């Protein structure tokens, strides 16, 4: 994972996907790589974890070689036009064209491809910020995450010429290259997230010609302490939930042969302390 250029982190909403993406970004940056954590959620939550100001579309330095950026797909698409056409008179003509608005808003796969395109441009020093070695993309939730990964090949089939066609071909090669791109699925040890994760992992080989790299099971309970009173209601509830989680983790491992990494539920508020604690746990699990 340390040598990948792009790490796509996806998972069902509410499983801690952004937290895991932040943990990976911090770990890679502290390992000496220049890293951009790219967030696509307009609600912006990654800055709370890293304790920096909101991005609002700008690149925010965190520390060392780590940067954070929150982007909207439309913002990225406009940047692609500027990057490819270069002449401001042509850029203004395209962005103000009555054809561009419905094209940018409704073309299948284009918004998703634009996010990947921004990652590619950041890796090549063409995104207006620092050139980085790795982009950790906090991707949309599972179903949309699959659409994100499929988008370049779909766009390449439909659009055969021009800047978006060239970008689609380059991104298709990047996403399918297991040496340059990693796909991580985040889940919790509960029924629906595990089921969605298994469906994603089983679909990837047919959709992309490649599989996922790892699953991160987030928020896993620790086993009940040996001196706990089994008659205590809270202890009994904890034990039942722990057993249910273990059952789902077993189902996950039976349904997929790749690595499953468990992160514990830590009694910490979102922030650098939580990220640091989970980073230690992730490195031990890996």
PDB file of C-alpha atoms in Angstrom:
ATOM      1  CA  UNK A   1       0.000   0.000   0.000  1.00  0.00           C
ATOM      2  CA  UNK A   2       2.853   2.407   0.673  1.00  0.00           C
ATOM      3  CA  UNK A   3       3.858   2.366  -2.997  1.00  0.00           C
ATOM      4  CA  UNK A   4       0.397   3.021  -4.496  1.00  0.00           C
ATOM      5  CA  UNK A   5      -0.333   6.332  -6.159  1.00  0.00           C
ATOM      6  CA  UNK A   6      -4.089   6.218  -5.560  1.00  0.00           C
ATOM      7  CA  UNK A   7      -5.947   4.633  -2.645  1.00  0.00           C
ATOM      8  CA  UNK A   8      -9.730   4.569  -3.054  1.00  0.00           C
ATOM      9  CA  UNK A   9     -11.521   4.125   0.275  1.00  0.00           C
ATOM     10  CA  UNK A  10     -15.189   3.198  -0.030  1.00  0.00           C
ATOM     11  CA  UNK A  11     -17.912   1.720   2.172  1.00  0.00           C
ATOM     12  CA  UNK A  12     -21.504   2.097   3.308  1.00  0.00           C
ATOM     13  CA  UNK A  13     -22.428   5.456   4.844  1.00  0.00           C
ATOM     14  CA  UNK A  14     -21.891   5.631   8.589  1.00  0.00           C
ATOM     15  CA  UNK A  15     -19.157   2.987   8.880  1.00  0.00           C
ATOM     16  CA  UNK A  16     -16.305   5.448   9.515  1.00  0.00           C
ATOM     17  CA  UNK A  17     -14.975   5.587   5.961  1.00  0.00           C
ATOM     18  CA  UNK A  18     -13.650   9.134   6.304  1.00  0.00           C
ATOM     19  CA  UNK A  19     -11.937   8.233   9.578  1.00  0.00           C
ATOM     20  CA  UNK A  20     -10.157   5.272   7.990  1.00  0.00           C
ATOM     21  CA  UNK A  21      -9.142   7.405   4.995  1.00  0.00           C
ATOM     22  CA  UNK A  22      -7.671   9.998   7.369  1.00  0.00           C
ATOM     23  CA  UNK A  23      -5.818   7.297   9.313  1.00  0.00           C
ATOM     24  CA  UNK A  24      -4.297   5.924   6.093  1.00  0.00           C
ATOM     25  CA  UNK A  25      -3.312   9.393   4.904  1.00  0.00           C
ATOM     26  CA  UNK A  26      -1.610  10.246   8.205  1.00  0.00           C
ATOM     27  CA  UNK A  27       0.204   6.890   8.293  1.00  0.00           C
ATOM     28  CA  UNK A  28       1.536   7.333   4.761  1.00  0.00           C
ATOM     29  CA  UNK A  29       2.582  10.939   5.382  1.00  0.00           C
ATOM     30  CA  UNK A  30       4.370  10.063   8.594  1.00  0.00           C
ATOM     31  CA  UNK A  31       6.086   7.292   6.649  1.00  0.00           C
ATOM     32  CA  UNK A  32       7.661   9.918   4.392  1.00  0.00           C
ATOM     33  CA  UNK A  33       5.258  10.233   1.449  1.00  0.00           C
ATOM     34  CA  UNK A  34       3.625  13.433   0.216  1.00  0.00           C
ATOM     35  CA  UNK A  35      -0.083  12.720   0.536  1.00  0.00           C
ATOM     36  CA  UNK A  36      -3.312  14.457  -0.462  1.00  0.00           C
ATOM     37  CA  UNK A  37      -6.448  13.362   1.383  1.00  0.00           C
ATOM     38  CA  UNK A  38      -9.223  14.111  -1.095  1.00  0.00           C
ATOM     39  CA  UNK A  39     -12.767  14.340   0.281  1.00  0.00           C
ATOM     40  CA  UNK A  40     -15.862  14.428  -1.930  1.00  0.00           C
ATOM     41  CA  UNK A  41     -18.560  14.842   0.735  1.00  0.00           C
ATOM     42  CA  UNK A  42     -19.928  18.427   0.721  1.00  0.00           C
ATOM     43  CA  UNK A  43     -20.575  18.168   4.474  1.00  0.00           C
ATOM     44  CA  UNK A  44     -16.794  18.219   5.129  1.00  0.00           C
ATOM     45  CA  UNK A  45     -15.827  16.109   8.129  1.00  0.00           C
ATOM     46  CA  UNK A  46     -12.177  15.236   7.525  1.00  0.00           C
ATOM     47  CA  UNK A  47     -10.954  18.596   8.819  1.00  0.00           C
ATOM     48  CA  UNK A  48     -12.428  17.783  12.258  1.00  0.00           C
ATOM     49  CA  UNK A  49     -10.333  14.603  12.382  1.00  0.00           C
ATOM     50  CA  UNK A  50      -7.151  16.414  11.361  1.00  0.00           C
ATOM     51  CA  UNK A  51      -7.941  19.554  13.398  1.00  0.00           C
ATOM     52  CA  UNK A  52      -7.427  22.001  10.535  1.00  0.00           C
ATOM     53  CA  UNK A  53      -9.734  24.634   8.988  1.00  0.00           C
ATOM     54  CA  UNK A  54     -12.390  23.506   6.477  1.00  0.00           C
ATOM     55  CA  UNK A  55     -11.135  23.163   2.927  1.00  0.00           C
ATOM     56  CA  UNK A  56     -14.019  24.719   0.957  1.00  0.00           C
ATOM     57  CA  UNK A  57     -12.287  23.567  -2.219  1.00  0.00           C
ATOM     58  CA  UNK A  58      -8.796  24.804  -1.324  1.00  0.00           C
ATOM     59  CA  UNK A  59      -5.739  22.699  -0.464  1.00  0.00           C
ATOM     60  CA  UNK A  60      -5.156  22.849   3.306  1.00  0.00           C
ATOM     61  CA  UNK A  61      -1.686  21.929   4.653  1.00  0.00           C
ATOM     62  CA  UNK A  62      -2.002  19.637   7.675  1.00  0.00           C
ATOM     63  CA  UNK A  63       1.562  18.884   8.706  1.00  0.00           C
ATOM     64  CA  UNK A  64       4.691  17.436   7.146  1.00  0.00           C
ATOM     65  CA  UNK A  65       3.775  16.128   3.714  1.00  0.00           C
ATOM     66  CA  UNK A  66       0.029  15.807   4.333  1.00  0.00           C
ATOM     67  CA  UNK A  67      -2.623  17.974   2.649  1.00  0.00           C
ATOM     68  CA  UNK A  68      -6.416  17.981   2.729  1.00  0.00           C
ATOM     69  CA  UNK A  69      -8.836  19.077   0.018  1.00  0.00           C
ATOM     70  CA  UNK A  70     -12.628  18.883  -0.242  1.00  0.00           C
ATOM     71  CA  UNK A  71     -13.990  19.103  -3.772  1.00  0.00           C
ATOM     72  CA  UNK A  72     -17.285  19.183  -5.628  1.00  0.00           C
ATOM     73  CA  UNK A  73     -17.388  17.241  -8.920  1.00  0.00           C
ATOM     74  CA  UNK A  74     -18.552  20.315 -10.845  1.00  0.00           C
ATOM     75  CA  UNK A  75     -15.618  22.338  -9.555  1.00  0.00           C
ATOM     76  CA  UNK A  76     -13.277  19.615 -10.803  1.00  0.00           C
ATOM     77  CA  UNK A  77     -14.921  19.462 -14.225  1.00  0.00           C
ATOM     78  CA  UNK A  78     -14.469  23.205 -14.696  1.00  0.00           C
ATOM     79  CA  UNK A  79     -10.816  22.809 -13.726  1.00  0.00           C
ATOM     80  CA  UNK A  80     -10.383  20.044 -16.316  1.00  0.00           C
ATOM     81  CA  UNK A  81     -11.697  22.393 -19.013  1.00  0.00           C
ATOM     82  CA  UNK A  82      -9.253  25.101 -17.913  1.00  0.00           C
ATOM     83  CA  UNK A  83      -6.376  22.637 -17.771  1.00  0.00           C
ATOM     84  CA  UNK A  84      -7.020  21.168 -21.220  1.00  0.00           C
ATOM     85  CA  UNK A  85      -7.952  24.315 -23.179  1.00  0.00           C
ATOM     86  CA  UNK A  86      -5.549  26.739 -21.447  1.00  0.00           C
ATOM     87  CA  UNK A  87      -6.622  29.776 -23.506  1.00  0.00           C
ATOM     88  CA  UNK A  88      -8.922  31.832 -21.272  1.00  0.00           C
ATOM     89  CA  UNK A  89     -11.102  32.975 -24.162  1.00  0.00           C
ATOM     90  CA  UNK A  90     -11.843  29.339 -25.052  1.00  0.00           C
ATOM     91  CA  UNK A  91     -12.373  28.411 -21.409  1.00  0.00           C
ATOM     92  CA  UNK A  92     -14.963  31.166 -20.953  1.00  0.00           C
ATOM     93  CA  UNK A  93     -16.709  30.169 -24.159  1.00  0.00           C
ATOM     94  CA  UNK A  94     -17.013  26.525 -23.084  1.00  0.00           C
ATOM     95  CA  UNK A  95     -18.058  27.208 -19.479  1.00  0.00           C
ATOM     96  CA  UNK A  96     -20.720  29.685 -20.598  1.00  0.00           C
ATOM     97  CA  UNK A  97     -21.985  27.472 -23.412  1.00  0.00           C
ATOM     98  CA  UNK A  98     -25.643  26.375 -23.121  1.00  0.00           C
ATOM     99  CA  UNK A  99     -24.457  22.880 -24.062  1.00  0.00           C
ATOM    100  CA  UNK A 100     -21.891  22.569 -21.262  1.00  0.00           C
ATOM    101  CA  UNK A 101     -24.312  22.946 -18.333  1.00  0.00           C
ATOM    102  CA  UNK A 102     -26.532  19.929 -19.156  1.00  0.00           C
ATOM    103  CA  UNK A 103     -23.458  17.996 -20.296  1.00  0.00           C
ATOM    104  CA  UNK A 104     -21.639  18.601 -16.995  1.00  0.00           C
ATOM    105  CA  UNK A 105     -24.708  17.942 -14.905  1.00  0.00           C
ATOM    106  CA  UNK A 106     -26.184  14.925 -16.625  1.00  0.00           C
ATOM    107  CA  UNK A 107     -23.589  12.955 -18.575  1.00  0.00           C
ATOM    108  CA  UNK A 108     -23.330   9.457 -16.991  1.00  0.00           C
ATOM    109  CA  UNK A 109     -20.104   8.915 -15.088  1.00  0.00           C
ATOM    110  CA  UNK A 110     -18.663  12.343 -15.794  1.00  0.00           C
ATOM    111  CA  UNK A 111     -18.866  13.742 -12.254  1.00  0.00           C
ATOM    112  CA  UNK A 112     -17.325  10.578 -10.811  1.00  0.00           C
ATOM    113  CA  UNK A 113     -14.579  10.614 -13.417  1.00  0.00           C
ATOM    114  CA  UNK A 114     -13.861  14.249 -12.636  1.00  0.00           C
ATOM    115  CA  UNK A 115     -12.993  13.352  -9.024  1.00  0.00           C
ATOM    116  CA  UNK A 116     -10.586  10.664 -10.173  1.00  0.00           C
ATOM    117  CA  UNK A 117      -9.264  13.118 -12.732  1.00  0.00           C
ATOM    118  CA  UNK A 118      -8.428  15.616 -10.014  1.00  0.00           C
ATOM    119  CA  UNK A 119      -6.494  12.900  -8.180  1.00  0.00           C
ATOM    120  CA  UNK A 120      -4.574  12.129 -11.374  1.00  0.00           C
ATOM    121  CA  UNK A 121      -3.829  15.812 -11.946  1.00  0.00           C
ATOM    122  CA  UNK A 122      -2.648  16.209  -8.336  1.00  0.00           C
ATOM    123  CA  UNK A 123      -0.228  13.314  -8.842  1.00  0.00           C
ATOM    124  CA  UNK A 124       1.165  15.096 -11.895  1.00  0.00           C
ATOM    125  CA  UNK A 125       1.363  18.554 -10.326  1.00  0.00           C
ATOM    126  CA  UNK A 126      -1.426  19.952 -12.494  1.00  0.00           C
ATOM    127  CA  UNK A 127      -4.170  20.517  -9.911  1.00  0.00           C
ATOM    128  CA  UNK A 128      -3.056  23.922  -8.667  1.00  0.00           C
ATOM    129  CA  UNK A 129      -1.622  22.597  -5.401  1.00  0.00           C
ATOM    130  CA  UNK A 130       1.527  20.764  -4.361  1.00  0.00           C
ATOM    131  CA  UNK A 131       2.574  17.711  -6.318  1.00  0.00           C
ATOM    132  CA  UNK A 132       1.999  14.617  -4.205  1.00  0.00           C
ATOM    133  CA  UNK A 133       3.042  10.963  -4.374  1.00  0.00           C
ATOM    134  CA  UNK A 134      -0.198   9.443  -3.098  1.00  0.00           C
ATOM    135  CA  UNK A 135      -3.839  10.518  -3.180  1.00  0.00           C
ATOM    136  CA  UNK A 136      -6.140   8.932  -0.610  1.00  0.00           C
ATOM    137  CA  UNK A 137      -9.638   9.380  -2.023  1.00  0.00           C
ATOM    138  CA  UNK A 138     -12.464   9.293   0.510  1.00  0.00           C
ATOM    139  CA  UNK A 139     -14.898   7.969  -2.094  1.00  0.00           C
ATOM    140  CA  UNK A 140     -18.696   8.116  -2.023  1.00  0.00           C
ATOM    141  CA  UNK A 141     -20.637   5.333  -0.278  1.00  0.00           C
ATOM    142  CA  UNK A 142     -20.432   1.766  -1.594  1.00  0.00           C
ATOM    143  CA  UNK A 143     -22.883   1.882  -4.522  1.00  0.00           C
ATOM    144  CA  UNK A 144     -21.593   5.262  -5.660  1.00  0.00           C
ATOM    145  CA  UNK A 145     -18.056   4.046  -5.026  1.00  0.00           C
ATOM    146  CA  UNK A 146     -18.554   1.304  -7.605  1.00  0.00           C
ATOM    147  CA  UNK A 147     -19.879   3.917 -10.039  1.00  0.00           C
ATOM    148  CA  UNK A 148     -16.794   6.023  -9.339  1.00  0.00           C
ATOM    149  CA  UNK A 149     -14.440   3.168 -10.194  1.00  0.00           C
ATOM    150  CA  UNK A 150     -16.377   2.226 -13.335  1.00  0.00           C
ATOM    151  CA  UNK A 151     -16.796   5.791 -14.564  1.00  0.00           C
ATOM    152  CA  UNK A 152     -13.564   6.154 -16.618  1.00  0.00           C
ATOM    153  CA  UNK A 153     -14.219   3.054 -18.729  1.00  0.00           C
ATOM    154  CA  UNK A 154     -17.865   4.035 -19.252  1.00  0.00           C
ATOM    155  CA  UNK A 155     -16.930   7.557 -20.316  1.00  0.00           C
ATOM    156  CA  UNK A 156     -14.184   6.216 -22.609  1.00  0.00           C
ATOM    157  CA  UNK A 157     -16.796   4.105 -24.400  1.00  0.00           C
ATOM    158  CA  UNK A 158     -19.122   7.055 -24.977  1.00  0.00           C
ATOM    159  CA  UNK A 159     -16.759  10.000 -25.514  1.00  0.00           C
ATOM    160  CA  UNK A 160     -14.089   9.153 -28.083  1.00  0.00           C
ATOM    161  CA  UNK A 161     -12.307  12.467 -28.616  1.00  0.00           C
ATOM    162  CA  UNK A 162     -11.348  15.587 -26.692  1.00  0.00           C
ATOM    163  CA  UNK A 163      -9.974  16.293 -23.194  1.00  0.00           C
ATOM    164  CA  UNK A 164     -12.493  14.142 -21.304  1.00  0.00           C
ATOM    165  CA  UNK A 165     -11.831  11.202 -23.623  1.00  0.00           C
ATOM    166  CA  UNK A 166      -8.073  11.442 -23.049  1.00  0.00           C
ATOM    167  CA  UNK A 167      -8.540  11.664 -19.307  1.00  0.00           C
ATOM    168  CA  UNK A 168     -10.969   8.727 -19.325  1.00  0.00           C
ATOM    169  CA  UNK A 169      -8.426   6.484 -21.050  1.00  0.00           C
ATOM    170  CA  UNK A 170      -5.643   7.458 -18.658  1.00  0.00           C
ATOM    171  CA  UNK A 171      -7.862   6.944 -15.617  1.00  0.00           C
ATOM    172  CA  UNK A 172      -9.099   3.569 -16.851  1.00  0.00           C
ATOM    173  CA  UNK A 173      -5.499   2.381 -16.973  1.00  0.00           C
ATOM    174  CA  UNK A 174      -4.775   3.806 -13.503  1.00  0.00           C
ATOM    175  CA  UNK A 175      -7.794   2.277 -11.757  1.00  0.00           C
ATOM    176  CA  UNK A 176      -7.182  -1.177 -13.255  1.00  0.00           C
ATOM    177  CA  UNK A 177      -3.465  -1.170 -12.401  1.00  0.00           C
ATOM    178  CA  UNK A 178      -3.139  -2.978  -9.057  1.00  0.00           C
ATOM    179  CA  UNK A 179       0.437  -1.727  -8.690  1.00  0.00           C
ATOM    180  CA  UNK A 180      -0.630   1.928  -8.813  1.00  0.00           C
ATOM    181  CA  UNK A 181      -4.195   1.893  -7.434  1.00  0.00           C
ATOM    182  CA  UNK A 182      -5.509   0.281  -4.247  1.00  0.00           C
ATOM    183  CA  UNK A 183      -9.169  -0.263  -3.316  1.00  0.00           C
ATOM    184  CA  UNK A 184     -10.104  -0.569   0.354  1.00  0.00           C
ATOM    185  CA  UNK A 185     -13.594  -1.289   1.625  1.00  0.00           C
ATOM    186  CA  UNK A 186     -14.595  -0.066   5.080  1.00  0.00           C
ATOM    187  CA  UNK A 187     -17.358  -1.776   7.024  1.00  0.00           C
ATOM    188  CA  UNK A 188     -18.638  -2.269  10.524  1.00  0.00           C
ATOM    189  CA  UNK A 189     -19.209  -5.749  11.932  1.00  0.00           C
ATOM    190  CA  UNK A 190     -22.952  -5.668  11.337  1.00  0.00           C
ATOM    191  CA  UNK A 191     -25.230  -7.371   8.831  1.00  0.00           C
ATOM    192  CA  UNK A 192     -26.014  -4.763   6.169  1.00  0.00           C
ATOM    193  CA  UNK A 193     -22.545  -3.173   5.868  1.00  0.00           C
ATOM    194  CA  UNK A 194     -20.925  -6.612   5.678  1.00  0.00           C
ATOM    195  CA  UNK A 195     -23.384  -7.688   2.980  1.00  0.00           C
ATOM    196  CA  UNK A 196     -22.731  -4.553   0.907  1.00  0.00           C
ATOM    197  CA  UNK A 197     -18.989  -5.039   1.313  1.00  0.00           C
ATOM    198  CA  UNK A 198     -19.146  -8.628   0.087  1.00  0.00           C
ATOM    199  CA  UNK A 199     -21.266  -7.573  -2.896  1.00  0.00           C
ATOM    200  CA  UNK A 200     -18.706  -4.885  -3.763  1.00  0.00           C
ATOM    201  CA  UNK A 201     -15.771  -7.283  -3.506  1.00  0.00           C
ATOM    202  CA  UNK A 202     -17.503  -9.915  -5.614  1.00  0.00           C
ATOM    203  CA  UNK A 203     -18.459  -7.354  -8.270  1.00  0.00           C
ATOM    204  CA  UNK A 204     -15.043  -5.735  -8.739  1.00  0.00           C
ATOM    205  CA  UNK A 205     -13.370  -8.493 -10.834  1.00  0.00           C
ATOM    206  CA  UNK A 206     -16.205  -8.469 -13.387  1.00  0.00           C
ATOM    207  CA  UNK A 207     -16.595  -4.693 -13.443  1.00  0.00           C
ATOM    208  CA  UNK A 208     -12.936  -3.682 -13.429  1.00  0.00           C
ATOM    209  CA  UNK A 209     -10.909  -6.798 -14.111  1.00  0.00           C
ATOM    210  CA  UNK A 210      -9.321  -6.491 -10.673  1.00  0.00           C
ATOM    211  CA  UNK A 211     -10.213  -7.191  -7.057  1.00  0.00           C
ATOM    212  CA  UNK A 212     -10.116  -5.204  -3.850  1.00  0.00           C
ATOM    213  CA  UNK A 213      -7.021  -5.035  -1.669  1.00  0.00           C
ATOM    214  CA  UNK A 214      -8.300  -5.124   1.901  1.00  0.00           C
ATOM    215  CA  UNK A 215     -11.319  -4.704   4.120  1.00  0.00           C
ATOM    216  CA  UNK A 216     -11.149  -2.581   7.260  1.00  0.00           C
ATOM    217  CA  UNK A 217     -13.711  -3.577   9.896  1.00  0.00           C
ATOM    218  CA  UNK A 218     -14.218  -0.457  11.981  1.00  0.00           C
ATOM    219  CA  UNK A 219     -15.641  -0.031  15.490  1.00  0.00           C
ATOM    220  CA  UNK A 220     -15.051  -3.623  16.632  1.00  0.00           C
ATOM    221  CA  UNK A 221     -15.847  -4.200  20.300  1.00  0.00           C
ATOM    222  CA  UNK A 222     -13.273  -5.699  22.652  1.00  0.00           C
ATOM    223  CA  UNK A 223     -14.220  -8.957  24.387  1.00  0.00           C
ATOM    224  CA  UNK A 224     -15.785  -8.651  27.822  1.00  0.00           C
ATOM    225  CA  UNK A 225     -13.267  -8.470  30.650  1.00  0.00           C
ATOM    226  CA  UNK A 226     -12.794 -11.721  32.523  1.00  0.00           C
ATOM    227  CA  UNK A 227     -13.909 -10.237  35.846  1.00  0.00           C
ATOM    228  CA  UNK A 228     -17.172  -8.811  34.453  1.00  0.00           C
ATOM    229  CA  UNK A 229     -20.355  -9.893  36.195  1.00  0.00           C
ATOM    230  CA  UNK A 230     -22.442 -11.825  33.634  1.00  0.00           C
ATOM    231  CA  UNK A 231     -25.574 -10.931  35.597  1.00  0.00           C
ATOM    232  CA  UNK A 232     -24.966  -7.218  35.020  1.00  0.00           C
ATOM    233  CA  UNK A 233     -27.328  -5.927  32.315  1.00  0.00           C
ATOM    234  CA  UNK A 234     -24.714  -3.720  30.654  1.00  0.00           C
ATOM    235  CA  UNK A 235     -22.180  -6.546  30.616  1.00  0.00           C
ATOM    236  CA  UNK A 236     -24.749  -8.935  29.156  1.00  0.00           C
ATOM    237  CA  UNK A 237     -25.632  -6.436  26.402  1.00  0.00           C
ATOM    238  CA  UNK A 238     -21.956  -5.904  25.597  1.00  0.00           C
ATOM    239  CA  UNK A 239     -21.440  -9.675  25.374  1.00  0.00           C
ATOM    240  CA  UNK A 240     -24.379 -10.132  23.002  1.00  0.00           C
ATOM    241  CA  UNK A 241     -23.174  -7.337  20.733  1.00  0.00           C
ATOM    242  CA  UNK A 242     -19.614  -8.665  20.776  1.00  0.00           C
ATOM    243  CA  UNK A 243     -20.856 -12.124  19.794  1.00  0.00           C
ATOM    244  CA  UNK A 244     -22.980 -10.660  16.987  1.00  0.00           C
ATOM    245  CA  UNK A 245     -19.971  -8.727  15.663  1.00  0.00           C
ATOM    246  CA  UNK A 246     -17.779 -11.828  15.774  1.00  0.00           C
ATOM    247  CA  UNK A 247     -20.383 -13.708  13.784  1.00  0.00           C
ATOM    248  CA  UNK A 248     -20.420 -11.016  11.085  1.00  0.00           C
ATOM    249  CA  UNK A 249     -16.623 -10.906  10.956  1.00  0.00           C
ATOM    250  CA  UNK A 250     -16.610 -14.684  10.483  1.00  0.00           C
ATOM    251  CA  UNK A 251     -19.131 -14.345   7.641  1.00  0.00           C
ATOM    252  CA  UNK A 252     -16.972 -11.635   6.064  1.00  0.00           C
ATOM    253  CA  UNK A 253     -13.844 -13.783   6.197  1.00  0.00           C
ATOM    254  CA  UNK A 254     -15.698 -16.794   4.827  1.00  0.00           C
ATOM    255  CA  UNK A 255     -17.066 -14.737   1.946  1.00  0.00           C
ATOM    256  CA  UNK A 256     -13.768 -13.123   0.944  1.00  0.00           C
ATOM    257  CA  UNK A 257     -10.263 -14.554   0.974  1.00  0.00           C
ATOM    258  CA  UNK A 258      -8.389 -11.246   1.200  1.00  0.00           C
ATOM    259  CA  UNK A 259      -7.126  -9.491   4.337  1.00  0.00           C
ATOM    260  CA  UNK A 260      -9.654  -8.232   6.891  1.00  0.00           C
ATOM    261  CA  UNK A 261      -8.191  -5.692   9.318  1.00  0.00           C
ATOM    262  CA  UNK A 262     -10.055  -4.900  12.536  1.00  0.00           C
ATOM    263  CA  UNK A 263     -10.037  -1.477  14.177  1.00  0.00           C
ATOM    264  CA  UNK A 264     -11.389  -1.259  17.730  1.00  0.00           C
ATOM    265  CA  UNK A 265     -14.050   1.078  19.004  1.00  0.00           C
ATOM    266  CA  UNK A 266     -12.085   3.734  20.906  1.00  0.00           C
ATOM    267  CA  UNK A 267     -13.656   6.037  23.515  1.00  0.00           C
ATOM    268  CA  UNK A 268     -12.361   9.195  21.808  1.00  0.00           C
ATOM    269  CA  UNK A 269     -13.984  12.159  20.090  1.00  0.00           C
ATOM    270  CA  UNK A 270     -13.132  12.836  16.415  1.00  0.00           C
ATOM    271  CA  UNK A 271      -9.709  14.472  16.286  1.00  0.00           C
ATOM    272  CA  UNK A 272      -5.990  13.813  16.079  1.00  0.00           C
ATOM    273  CA  UNK A 273      -5.983  11.632  19.209  1.00  0.00           C
ATOM    274  CA  UNK A 274      -8.508   9.267  17.609  1.00  0.00           C
ATOM    275  CA  UNK A 275      -6.566   9.198  14.332  1.00  0.00           C
ATOM    276  CA  UNK A 276      -3.300   8.480  16.149  1.00  0.00           C
ATOM    277  CA  UNK A 277      -4.866   5.689  18.208  1.00  0.00           C
ATOM    278  CA  UNK A 278      -6.401   4.029  15.180  1.00  0.00           C
ATOM    279  CA  UNK A 279      -3.195   4.415  13.201  1.00  0.00           C
ATOM    280  CA  UNK A 280      -1.313   2.349  15.788  1.00  0.00           C
ATOM    281  CA  UNK A 281      -4.053  -0.279  15.711  1.00  0.00           C
ATOM    282  CA  UNK A 282      -4.100  -0.412  11.913  1.00  0.00           C
ATOM    283  CA  UNK A 283      -0.347  -0.859  11.643  1.00  0.00           C
ATOM    284  CA  UNK A 284      -0.471  -3.695  14.181  1.00  0.00           C
ATOM    285  CA  UNK A 285      -3.323  -5.354  12.285  1.00  0.00           C
ATOM    286  CA  UNK A 286      -1.504  -4.969   8.957  1.00  0.00           C
TER     287      UNK A 286
END
